[in-house]
mmCIF file of C-alpha atoms in Angstrom:
data_model
loop_
_atom_site.group_PDB
_atom_site.id
_atom_site.type_symbol
_atom_site.label_atom_id
_atom_site.label_comp_id
_atom_site.label_asym_id
_atom_site.label_seq_id
_atom_site.Cartn_x
_atom_site.Cartn_y
_atom_site.Cartn_z
ATOM 1 C CA MET A 19 -24.915 37.160 -0.684
ATOM 2 C CA MET A 20 -22.665 37.119 1.456
ATOM 3 C CA PRO A 21 -18.513 35.743 1.397
ATOM 4 C CA ASN A 22 -17.141 32.381 1.578
ATOM 5 C CA LYS A 23 -16.399 31.982 4.609
ATOM 6 C CA THR A 24 -12.391 30.862 4.990
ATOM 7 C CA PRO A 25 -12.579 27.706 7.002
ATOM 8 C CA THR A 26 -10.742 27.351 10.252
ATOM 9 C CA ALA A 27 -8.206 24.421 10.999
ATOM 10 C CA GLN A 28 -10.215 22.550 12.856
ATOM 11 C CA GLU A 29 -12.823 22.115 10.247
ATOM 12 C CA ARG A 30 -10.304 21.835 7.282
ATOM 13 C CA TYR A 31 -8.844 18.894 9.514
ATOM 14 C CA LYS A 32 -12.469 17.485 9.731
ATOM 15 C CA ASP A 33 -12.650 17.761 5.775
ATOM 16 C CA VAL A 34 -9.702 16.351 5.309
ATOM 17 C CA SER A 35 -10.375 13.243 7.232
ATOM 18 C CA CYS A 36 -13.834 12.452 5.335
ATOM 19 C CA GLN A 37 -11.632 12.275 2.206
ATOM 20 C CA HIS A 38 -9.727 9.713 0.838
ATOM 21 C CA GLY A 39 -7.499 11.375 -1.827
ATOM 22 C CA GLY A 40 -7.400 14.736 -3.769
ATOM 23 C CA TYR A 41 -4.758 16.497 -0.968
ATOM 24 C CA TRP A 42 -2.832 17.967 -3.529
ATOM 25 C CA ARG A 43 -5.654 20.783 -3.631
ATOM 26 C CA ASP A 44 -5.150 21.946 -0.006
ATOM 27 C CA ASP A 45 -2.181 23.363 1.315
ATOM 28 C CA PHE A 46 -0.706 20.426 3.996
ATOM 29 C CA ILE A 47 1.880 18.183 4.116
ATOM 30 C CA ASP A 48 0.916 14.843 3.554
ATOM 31 C CA HIS A 49 2.529 12.409 5.442
ATOM 32 C CA ASN A 50 -0.888 9.816 5.812
ATOM 33 C CA TYR A 51 -0.968 8.458 1.904
ATOM 34 C CA LEU A 52 2.015 6.932 0.857
ATOM 35 C CA TYR A 53 3.863 8.187 -2.223
ATOM 36 C CA ASN A 54 7.025 7.238 -3.966
ATOM 37 C CA LEU A 55 8.045 11.262 -4.776
ATOM 38 C CA TYR A 56 11.099 9.905 -6.819
ATOM 39 C CA PHE A 57 9.374 8.776 -9.501
ATOM 40 C CA PRO A 58 8.615 8.435 -12.510
ATOM 41 C CA PRO A 59 11.278 10.662 -13.888
ATOM 42 C CA GLU A 60 10.205 14.210 -15.768
ATOM 43 C CA ASP A 61 10.964 12.722 -18.763
ATOM 44 C CA PHE A 62 7.200 10.678 -18.420
ATOM 45 C CA PHE A 63 5.427 13.870 -17.582
ATOM 46 C CA ASN A 64 6.702 15.583 -21.193
ATOM 47 C CA HIS A 65 5.785 12.669 -22.928
ATOM 48 C CA CYS A 66 2.150 12.773 -21.527
ATOM 49 C CA THR A 67 1.917 16.258 -22.016
ATOM 50 C CA GLU A 68 3.065 15.830 -25.529
ATOM 51 C CA LYS A 69 0.649 12.935 -26.677
ATOM 52 C CA LEU A 70 -2.257 14.530 -24.333
ATOM 53 C CA HIS A 71 -4.801 14.673 -26.942
ATOM 54 C CA GLU A 72 -4.563 11.506 -28.035
ATOM 55 C CA LEU A 73 -4.555 9.720 -24.876
ATOM 56 C CA VAL A 74 -7.645 11.785 -23.908
ATOM 57 C CA LEU A 75 -9.678 11.010 -26.980
ATOM 58 C CA ASN A 76 -9.133 7.297 -27.674
ATOM 59 C CA TYR A 77 -10.086 4.350 -26.299
ATOM 60 C CA PRO A 78 -7.116 2.470 -24.153
ATOM 61 C CA VAL A 79 -6.106 -0.911 -24.678
ATOM 62 C CA ALA A 80 -7.873 -3.755 -23.177
ATOM 63 C CA GLN A 81 -6.518 -6.722 -20.660
ATOM 64 C CA ASN A 82 -4.632 -9.390 -23.532
ATOM 65 C CA GLU A 83 -2.363 -6.180 -24.414
ATOM 66 C CA LEU A 84 -2.511 -4.993 -20.535
ATOM 67 C CA ALA A 85 -1.118 -8.384 -19.630
ATOM 68 C CA HIS A 86 1.677 -8.416 -22.263
ATOM 69 C CA LEU A 87 3.106 -4.732 -21.160
ATOM 70 C CA THR A 88 2.716 -5.556 -17.951
ATOM 71 C CA GLY A 89 4.474 -9.016 -18.323
ATOM 72 C CA GLN A 90 7.271 -6.934 -19.789
ATOM 73 C CA LEU A 91 7.884 -4.363 -17.262
ATOM 74 C CA ILE A 92 7.828 -7.593 -14.593
ATOM 75 C CA GLN A 93 9.471 -10.144 -16.538
ATOM 76 C CA GLN A 94 6.691 -12.068 -15.800
ATOM 77 C CA PRO A 95 4.445 -14.419 -18.261
ATOM 78 C CA PRO A 96 1.130 -12.310 -19.354
ATOM 79 C CA GLU A 97 -0.882 -15.250 -19.287
ATOM 80 C CA GLN A 98 -0.248 -15.181 -15.701
ATOM 81 C CA ILE A 99 -1.342 -11.531 -15.251
ATOM 82 C CA VAL A 100 -4.382 -9.370 -15.263
ATOM 83 C CA VAL A 101 -4.793 -5.372 -14.384
ATOM 84 C CA GLY A 102 -6.864 -3.665 -12.137
ATOM 85 C CA ASN A 103 -7.679 -0.765 -11.952
ATOM 86 C CA GLY A 104 -5.524 -0.327 -8.964
ATOM 87 C CA ALA A 105 -4.898 -3.118 -6.677
ATOM 88 C CA ALA A 106 -8.325 -2.189 -4.882
ATOM 89 C CA GLU A 107 -10.228 -3.291 -7.947
ATOM 90 C CA LEU A 108 -8.717 -6.837 -7.481
ATOM 91 C CA ILE A 109 -8.976 -7.125 -4.342
ATOM 92 C CA LYS A 110 -12.960 -6.091 -4.259
ATOM 93 C CA ILE A 111 -12.930 -9.152 -6.844
ATOM 94 C CA ILE A 112 -11.504 -11.533 -5.059
ATOM 95 C CA ALA A 113 -12.728 -10.443 -1.357
ATOM 96 C CA GLY A 114 -16.607 -10.589 -3.077
ATOM 97 C CA MET A 115 -15.874 -13.955 -4.374
ATOM 98 C CA ASN A 116 -18.407 -15.812 -1.562
ATOM 99 C CA ARG A 117 -15.657 -18.045 -0.660
ATOM 100 C CA GLN A 118 -14.373 -17.950 3.490
ATOM 101 C CA MET A 119 -11.000 -15.363 3.513
ATOM 102 C CA ILE A 120 -8.351 -15.118 6.464
ATOM 103 C CA VAL A 121 -6.743 -12.142 7.354
ATOM 104 C CA PRO A 122 -4.206 -10.863 9.451
ATOM 105 C CA VAL A 123 -5.421 -7.834 11.029
ATOM 106 C CA PRO A 124 -4.132 -4.473 11.967
ATOM 107 C CA SER A 125 -3.577 -4.895 7.718
ATOM 108 C CA PHE A 126 -4.700 -3.240 4.433
ATOM 109 C CA ASN A 127 -8.399 -2.508 5.712
ATOM 110 C CA GLU A 128 -9.770 -3.077 2.295
ATOM 111 C CA TYR A 129 -9.104 -6.530 2.173
ATOM 112 C CA VAL A 130 -12.287 -7.107 4.709
ATOM 113 C CA ASN A 131 -14.145 -4.258 3.929
ATOM 114 C CA ALA A 132 -14.960 -5.722 0.704
ATOM 115 C CA ALA A 133 -15.735 -9.293 1.960
ATOM 116 C CA PRO A 134 -19.295 -10.409 2.145
ATOM 117 C CA GLU A 135 -20.572 -10.038 5.604
ATOM 118 C CA GLY A 136 -19.727 -13.177 7.603
ATOM 119 C CA LYS A 137 -17.109 -14.294 4.867
ATOM 120 C CA VAL A 138 -14.304 -12.946 6.411
ATOM 121 C CA ILE A 139 -11.682 -14.186 9.598
ATOM 122 C CA GLU A 140 -9.645 -11.810 11.025
ATOM 123 C CA PHE A 141 -6.714 -13.416 12.650
ATOM 124 C CA PRO A 142 -5.232 -10.590 15.183
ATOM 125 C CA LEU A 143 -1.750 -9.924 14.709
ATOM 126 C CA GLN A 144 -0.562 -10.281 18.805
ATOM 127 C CA ALA A 145 0.934 -7.045 19.822
ATOM 128 C CA PRO A 146 3.537 -5.422 21.187
ATOM 129 C CA SER A 147 5.582 -7.401 18.369
ATOM 130 C CA PHE A 148 3.069 -7.820 15.218
ATOM 131 C CA GLN A 149 4.602 -10.120 13.410
ATOM 132 C CA LEU A 150 3.168 -12.896 11.766
ATOM 133 C CA ASP A 151 2.454 -16.504 13.689
ATOM 134 C CA VAL A 152 2.558 -18.733 10.232
ATOM 135 C CA ASP A 153 1.550 -22.041 12.287
ATOM 136 C CA SER A 154 -0.765 -20.079 14.207
ATOM 137 C CA PHE A 155 -2.398 -18.252 11.125
ATOM 138 C CA ALA A 156 -2.512 -21.718 9.075
ATOM 139 C CA GLU A 157 -3.995 -23.584 11.981
ATOM 140 C CA GLU A 158 -6.975 -21.393 12.300
ATOM 141 C CA ALA A 159 -7.525 -21.045 8.283
ATOM 142 C CA ILE A 160 -7.196 -24.833 8.369
ATOM 143 C CA ARG A 161 -10.142 -24.660 11.557
ATOM 144 C CA ARG A 162 -12.135 -22.241 9.844
ATOM 145 C CA GLY A 163 -12.563 -23.792 6.881
ATOM 146 C CA ALA A 164 -10.940 -20.768 4.696
ATOM 147 C CA ARG A 165 -10.452 -21.090 1.134
ATOM 148 C CA ILE A 166 -8.491 -17.982 0.662
ATOM 149 C CA ALA A 167 -6.115 -16.653 3.031
ATOM 150 C CA VAL A 168 -4.375 -13.165 2.750
ATOM 151 C CA VAL A 169 -0.987 -11.803 3.896
ATOM 152 C CA VAL A 170 0.240 -8.337 3.396
ATOM 153 C CA SER A 171 3.630 -7.936 3.487
ATOM 154 C CA PRO A 172 5.445 -5.673 4.041
ATOM 155 C CA ASN A 173 2.401 -5.177 5.828
ATOM 156 C CA ASN A 174 0.283 -1.881 5.966
ATOM 157 C CA PRO A 175 0.066 -0.299 8.739
ATOM 158 C CA THR A 176 3.185 -2.233 10.793
ATOM 159 C CA SER A 177 5.716 -1.405 7.873
ATOM 160 C CA LEU A 178 6.545 -5.682 8.728
ATOM 161 C CA LEU A 179 7.861 -7.941 6.318
ATOM 162 C CA VAL A 180 6.848 -11.634 6.667
ATOM 163 C CA PRO A 181 9.937 -13.913 5.553
ATOM 164 C CA LYS A 182 9.791 -15.539 2.058
ATOM 165 C CA ALA A 183 10.873 -18.862 3.762
ATOM 166 C CA GLU A 184 7.684 -18.656 6.389
ATOM 167 C CA LEU A 185 5.309 -17.468 3.412
ATOM 168 C CA ILE A 186 6.822 -20.715 1.084
ATOM 169 C CA ARG A 187 6.150 -22.601 4.398
ATOM 170 C CA LEU A 188 2.536 -21.132 4.625
ATOM 171 C CA LEU A 189 1.742 -22.187 0.971
ATOM 172 C CA LYS A 190 2.949 -25.510 1.704
ATOM 173 C CA ILE A 191 0.133 -26.390 4.281
ATOM 174 C CA LEU A 192 -2.444 -24.200 2.658
ATOM 175 C CA ASP A 193 -1.769 -25.904 -0.692
ATOM 176 C CA GLU A 194 -3.148 -29.522 0.978
ATOM 177 C CA HIS A 195 -6.331 -27.721 2.475
ATOM 178 C CA ASN A 196 -7.627 -26.461 -0.987
ATOM 179 C CA CYS A 197 -6.556 -22.672 0.435
ATOM 180 C CA ILE A 198 -5.583 -19.759 -2.029
ATOM 181 C CA LEU A 199 -2.857 -17.681 -0.337
ATOM 182 C CA ILE A 200 -2.837 -14.299 -1.303
ATOM 183 C CA VAL A 201 0.176 -12.203 -0.523
ATOM 184 C CA ASP A 202 0.163 -8.843 -1.038
ATOM 185 C CA GLU A 203 3.894 -7.119 -1.638
ATOM 186 C CA SER A 204 2.797 -3.624 -2.842
ATOM 187 C CA PHE A 205 5.507 -2.480 -0.962
ATOM 188 C CA ILE A 206 8.188 -4.629 -1.335
ATOM 189 C CA ASP A 207 10.273 -2.001 -3.633
ATOM 190 C CA PHE A 208 10.656 -0.404 -0.619
ATOM 191 C CA ALA A 209 12.608 -3.062 1.504
ATOM 192 C CA GLU A 210 16.070 -3.722 1.569
ATOM 193 C CA ASN A 211 17.007 -6.546 -1.603
ATOM 194 C CA GLY A 212 13.214 -6.707 -2.204
ATOM 195 C CA GLU A 213 13.294 -7.852 -4.992
ATOM 196 C CA SER A 214 15.366 -11.062 -3.348
ATOM 197 C CA LYS A 215 12.245 -11.088 -0.440
ATOM 198 C CA SER A 216 9.607 -10.873 -3.375
ATOM 199 C CA LEU A 217 7.613 -14.204 -4.071
ATOM 200 C CA GLU A 218 6.816 -13.484 -8.146
ATOM 201 C CA ASN A 219 9.273 -16.282 -8.839
ATOM 202 C CA ASP A 220 7.887 -18.850 -6.994
ATOM 203 C CA VAL A 221 4.486 -18.174 -8.811
ATOM 204 C CA GLY A 222 5.140 -20.964 -11.174
ATOM 205 C CA ASP A 223 5.818 -23.297 -8.678
ATOM 206 C CA PHE A 224 2.522 -23.173 -6.121
ATOM 207 C CA GLN A 225 -0.862 -23.201 -8.108
ATOM 208 C CA ASN A 226 -2.288 -21.830 -4.623
ATOM 209 C CA LEU A 227 -0.079 -19.087 -5.346
ATOM 210 C CA ALA A 228 -1.478 -15.331 -6.431
ATOM 211 C CA ILE A 229 0.561 -11.930 -5.537
ATOM 212 C CA ILE A 230 -1.411 -8.609 -5.810
ATOM 213 C CA LYS A 231 0.666 -5.649 -5.969
ATOM 214 C CA SER A 232 -0.473 -1.805 -6.692
ATOM 215 C CA MET A 233 2.252 -0.368 -8.826
ATOM 216 C CA SER A 234 0.472 3.387 -7.761
ATOM 217 C CA LYS A 235 3.028 2.886 -4.389
ATOM 218 C CA ALA A 236 6.161 1.956 -5.619
ATOM 219 C CA TYR A 237 5.711 4.294 -8.897
ATOM 220 C CA GLY A 238 4.574 6.827 -7.604
ATOM 221 C CA ILE A 239 1.613 6.802 -10.004
ATOM 222 C CA CYS A 240 -1.688 7.200 -7.408
ATOM 223 C CA GLY A 241 -3.749 9.354 -9.972
ATOM 224 C CA ILE A 242 -3.354 6.617 -12.796
ATOM 225 C CA ARG A 243 -4.243 3.526 -10.511
ATOM 226 C CA ILE A 244 -2.456 0.025 -11.626
ATOM 227 C CA GLY A 245 -2.461 -3.015 -10.084
ATOM 228 C CA TYR A 246 -1.969 -6.859 -10.557
ATOM 229 C CA LEU A 247 -2.666 -9.841 -10.211
ATOM 230 C CA LEU A 248 0.203 -12.490 -10.692
ATOM 231 C CA THR A 249 -1.180 -16.430 -10.619
ATOM 232 C CA ALA A 250 -0.475 -19.735 -12.618
ATOM 233 C CA ASN A 251 -4.026 -21.388 -11.280
ATOM 234 C CA LYS A 252 -5.084 -20.801 -14.693
ATOM 235 C CA HIS A 253 -9.100 -20.938 -12.968
ATOM 236 C CA PHE A 254 -8.098 -18.597 -10.309
ATOM 237 C CA ARG A 255 -6.893 -16.105 -12.795
ATOM 238 C CA ALA A 256 -10.421 -16.966 -15.246
ATOM 239 C CA LEU A 257 -12.212 -16.115 -12.323
ATOM 240 C CA VAL A 258 -10.591 -12.304 -11.424
ATOM 241 C CA GLN A 259 -10.504 -11.681 -14.831
ATOM 242 C CA GLN A 260 -14.093 -12.169 -15.388
ATOM 243 C CA GLY A 261 -14.932 -9.795 -12.469
ATOM 244 C CA LEU A 262 -13.576 -6.840 -15.154
ATOM 245 C CA HIS A 263 -15.016 -4.980 -17.307
ATOM 246 C CA ILE A 264 -13.191 -4.271 -21.035
ATOM 247 C CA TRP A 265 -11.911 -1.086 -20.178
ATOM 248 C CA ASN A 266 -10.881 -0.987 -17.037
ATOM 249 C CA ILE A 267 -7.548 0.944 -17.555
ATOM 250 C CA ASN A 268 -7.657 4.193 -19.007
ATOM 251 C CA GLY A 269 -4.842 5.668 -21.592
ATOM 252 C CA PHE A 270 -2.285 6.926 -19.038
ATOM 253 C CA ALA A 271 -2.331 4.199 -17.459
ATOM 254 C CA GLU A 272 -1.851 2.521 -20.601
ATOM 255 C CA GLU A 273 0.713 5.098 -21.624
ATOM 256 C CA PHE A 274 2.825 4.684 -18.529
ATOM 257 C CA LEU A 275 3.066 0.789 -18.603
ATOM 258 C CA ARG A 276 4.143 0.964 -22.443
ATOM 259 C CA LEU A 277 7.200 3.555 -21.601
ATOM 260 C CA ALA A 278 7.911 1.877 -18.109
ATOM 261 C CA PRO A 279 10.400 -0.351 -18.569
ATOM 262 C CA LYS A 280 13.020 2.495 -20.056
ATOM 263 C CA TYR A 281 12.939 3.580 -16.917
ATOM 264 C CA LYS A 282 14.442 0.193 -15.066
ATOM 265 C CA GLN A 283 16.704 2.178 -13.801
ATOM 266 C CA GLN A 284 15.760 5.213 -12.879
ATOM 267 C CA PHE A 285 13.127 3.333 -10.723
ATOM 268 C CA LYS A 286 15.554 1.324 -8.455
ATOM 269 C CA LYS A 287 17.572 4.253 -7.849
ATOM 270 C CA SER A 288 14.260 6.078 -6.461
ATOM 271 C CA CYS A 289 13.422 3.138 -4.369
ATOM 272 C CA GLU A 290 16.971 2.714 -2.753
ATOM 273 C CA LYS A 291 16.222 6.880 -2.568
ATOM 274 C CA VAL A 292 13.231 5.999 -0.660
ATOM 275 C CA GLN A 293 14.860 3.362 1.521
ATOM 276 C CA GLU A 294 17.679 5.881 2.737
ATOM 277 C CA ASP A 295 14.816 8.721 3.473
ATOM 278 C CA ARG A 296 13.023 6.262 5.581
ATOM 279 C CA ASP A 297 16.160 4.876 7.571
ATOM 280 C CA GLU A 298 17.193 8.410 8.789
ATOM 281 C CA PHE A 299 13.373 9.330 9.761
ATOM 282 C CA TYR A 300 13.312 5.737 11.203
ATOM 283 C CA THR A 301 16.401 7.432 13.340
ATOM 284 C CA LEU A 302 14.938 10.303 13.966
ATOM 285 C CA LEU A 303 11.514 9.714 15.542
ATOM 286 C CA SER A 304 13.338 6.737 17.836
ATOM 287 C CA LEU A 305 15.058 9.612 20.019
ATOM 288 C CA ILE A 306 11.460 11.327 20.907
ATOM 289 C CA PRO A 307 11.375 10.066 24.689
ATOM 290 C CA GLY A 308 8.822 7.449 25.254
ATOM 291 C CA MET A 309 7.498 6.150 21.605
ATOM 292 C CA VAL A 310 7.826 2.779 20.174
ATOM 293 C CA VAL A 311 9.129 3.098 17.073
ATOM 294 C CA TYR A 312 9.115 -0.219 14.684
ATOM 295 C CA LYS A 313 11.969 -1.086 12.728
ATOM 296 C CA PRO A 314 10.403 -0.418 8.768
ATOM 297 C CA THR A 315 11.085 -2.177 5.700
ATOM 298 C CA ALA A 316 8.084 -0.457 3.793
ATOM 299 C CA ASN A 317 7.907 4.195 2.949
ATOM 300 C CA TYR A 318 5.840 4.519 6.603
ATOM 301 C CA ILE A 319 6.539 3.774 9.933
ATOM 302 C CA PHE A 320 4.700 2.840 12.531
ATOM 303 C CA CYS A 321 4.751 3.581 16.090
ATOM 304 C CA ARG A 322 2.902 3.621 19.070
ATOM 305 C CA LEU A 323 2.490 6.594 20.934
ATOM 306 C CA PRO A 324 4.047 7.684 24.429
ATOM 307 C CA ASP A 325 1.313 6.736 27.182
ATOM 308 C CA SER A 326 2.358 9.930 29.139
ATOM 309 C CA GLY A 327 1.126 11.868 25.918
ATOM 310 C CA PRO A 328 -1.894 12.277 23.687
ATOM 311 C CA SER A 329 -4.074 9.523 22.183
ATOM 312 C CA ALA A 330 -3.296 9.069 18.749
ATOM 313 C CA PRO A 331 -5.903 11.288 17.290
ATOM 314 C CA GLU A 332 -5.391 13.324 19.244
ATOM 315 C CA ALA A 333 -1.989 14.582 18.060
ATOM 316 C CA THR A 334 -3.176 13.832 14.656
ATOM 317 C CA GLU A 335 -5.622 16.446 14.912
ATOM 318 C CA ARG A 336 -3.102 18.687 16.649
ATOM 319 C CA LEU A 337 -0.362 18.113 14.131
ATOM 320 C CA PHE A 338 -2.736 19.294 11.598
ATOM 321 C CA VAL A 339 -3.900 22.434 13.283
ATOM 322 C CA GLU A 340 -0.568 23.573 14.955
ATOM 323 C CA HIS A 341 2.024 22.495 11.781
ATOM 324 C CA ASN A 342 -0.295 22.061 8.477
ATOM 325 C CA ILE A 343 1.200 18.010 8.649
ATOM 326 C CA TYR A 344 -1.644 15.724 7.971
ATOM 327 C CA ILE A 345 -0.126 11.486 9.151
ATOM 328 C CA LYS A 346 -2.577 8.131 9.902
ATOM 329 C CA HIS A 347 -3.917 7.326 13.620
ATOM 330 C CA CYS A 348 -4.697 3.662 14.014
ATOM 331 C CA GLN A 349 -7.714 4.408 15.862
ATOM 332 C CA GLY A 350 -10.507 1.698 14.319
ATOM 333 C CA LYS A 351 -8.576 -0.683 13.831
ATOM 334 C CA THR A 352 -8.008 -3.640 14.552
ATOM 335 C CA LEU A 353 -5.651 -4.019 17.402
ATOM 336 C CA PRO A 354 -5.294 -3.439 21.409
ATOM 337 C CA GLU A 355 -5.298 0.100 22.198
ATOM 338 C CA SER A 356 -5.477 1.660 18.484
ATOM 339 C CA ASP A 357 -5.914 4.658 20.029
ATOM 340 C CA ARG A 358 -1.725 4.687 20.607
ATOM 341 C CA TYR A 359 -0.554 4.224 17.046
ATOM 342 C CA VAL A 360 -0.250 6.169 14.151
ATOM 343 C CA ARG A 361 1.620 5.427 10.792
ATOM 344 C CA ILE A 362 3.834 7.743 9.370
ATOM 345 C CA ALA A 363 4.759 8.114 5.419
ATOM 346 C CA SER A 364 8.144 9.134 5.105
ATOM 347 C CA ARG A 365 9.181 11.646 2.507
ATOM 348 C CA THR A 366 11.932 13.906 1.905
ATOM 349 C CA LYS A 367 14.827 14.394 4.586
ATOM 350 C CA LYS A 368 13.722 17.878 4.918
ATOM 351 C CA GLU A 369 9.913 17.076 5.296
ATOM 352 C CA ASN A 370 10.827 13.669 7.723
ATOM 353 C CA LEU A 371 13.070 16.306 10.016
ATOM 354 C CA GLU A 372 9.995 19.089 10.077
ATOM 355 C CA LEU A 373 7.279 16.418 11.250
ATOM 356 C CA THR A 374 10.008 14.572 13.919
ATOM 357 C CA LEU A 375 10.172 18.351 15.573
ATOM 358 C CA ALA A 376 5.993 19.082 15.345
ATOM 359 C CA LEU A 377 5.516 15.537 16.987
ATOM 360 C CA ARG A 378 8.413 16.145 19.665
ATOM 361 C CA THR A 379 6.179 19.330 20.376
ATOM 362 C CA VAL A 380 3.229 17.976 20.105
ATOM 363 C CA LEU A 381 3.247 15.142 21.975
ATOM 364 C CA GLU A 382 5.267 17.244 25.182
ATOM 365 C CA ARG A 383 2.555 19.049 25.824
ATOM 366 C CA VAL A 384 -0.359 17.061 27.557
#
């Protein structure tokens, strides 16, 4: 019997590139997926260890109690909340409503991918700024008869925020044309004074507003999978809830929701630490000659690689093969010259410095 052959770095890269997670099982530094590395606190893991048998052996609660628990955490009415198995479950339901939907691109691919063929309108964000022109977006939504409009803010992959005043103006325009605005705020906690930039406290004022948030990103619980939708529109909320099965959230997610309110201050400090690391990382990346680095508001940084260097896919593979570091290239995203752009997740200061030095080495060798 032949012994198992150890895969080469190139083979490992090819394998990892086809995965959508489980990276912790492999020995590399993940600057691709987006984590809060400073939360949850160790106390949460100790609690789950003590309760392991109960959490594994027993049925979790269903939607009403989950909405109540989430409402306590975010201080919003439970009757306006739907809790999903990550934001992806909620996105799938909304995109599958068979309504015409408009999405700025580049953005989080799942909104476009989850929509039925012919039911999604891609609205290009113009290079080099990639800022959303609210008036043009609204005009196109109205012209094409969109019933759902999606804005991810901060956007993924650009890490750019749409000002709150602009989103409220967009809401008022779309309201006259029977169009619901979905604002994905999954990364808002990493923006400076993010709470003041969020629309969560404005939900009661707009029947055509729904907020989606992936708690997995901000709270550092990607393996637990929790997301929620917040809206004052009872009919829309009911439509989303109808798409869920009765036990869509597992016991570990339920237990996190029960414990999370006691960690509010620790959560706030963890987000501030992420912001501090990210801002220092932005400065480091900006010093690389020829690199265009977009000022981030989330926990990742959008960059255009120098024209004189390797393409984004080439640089991404070299980083992995030669330095054991994995980032995300944007080839295949809907944007001009997508093979020149990368999205790099911020990690610890030490890891961010190591990536910057490695990326310099890769870019200097054509």
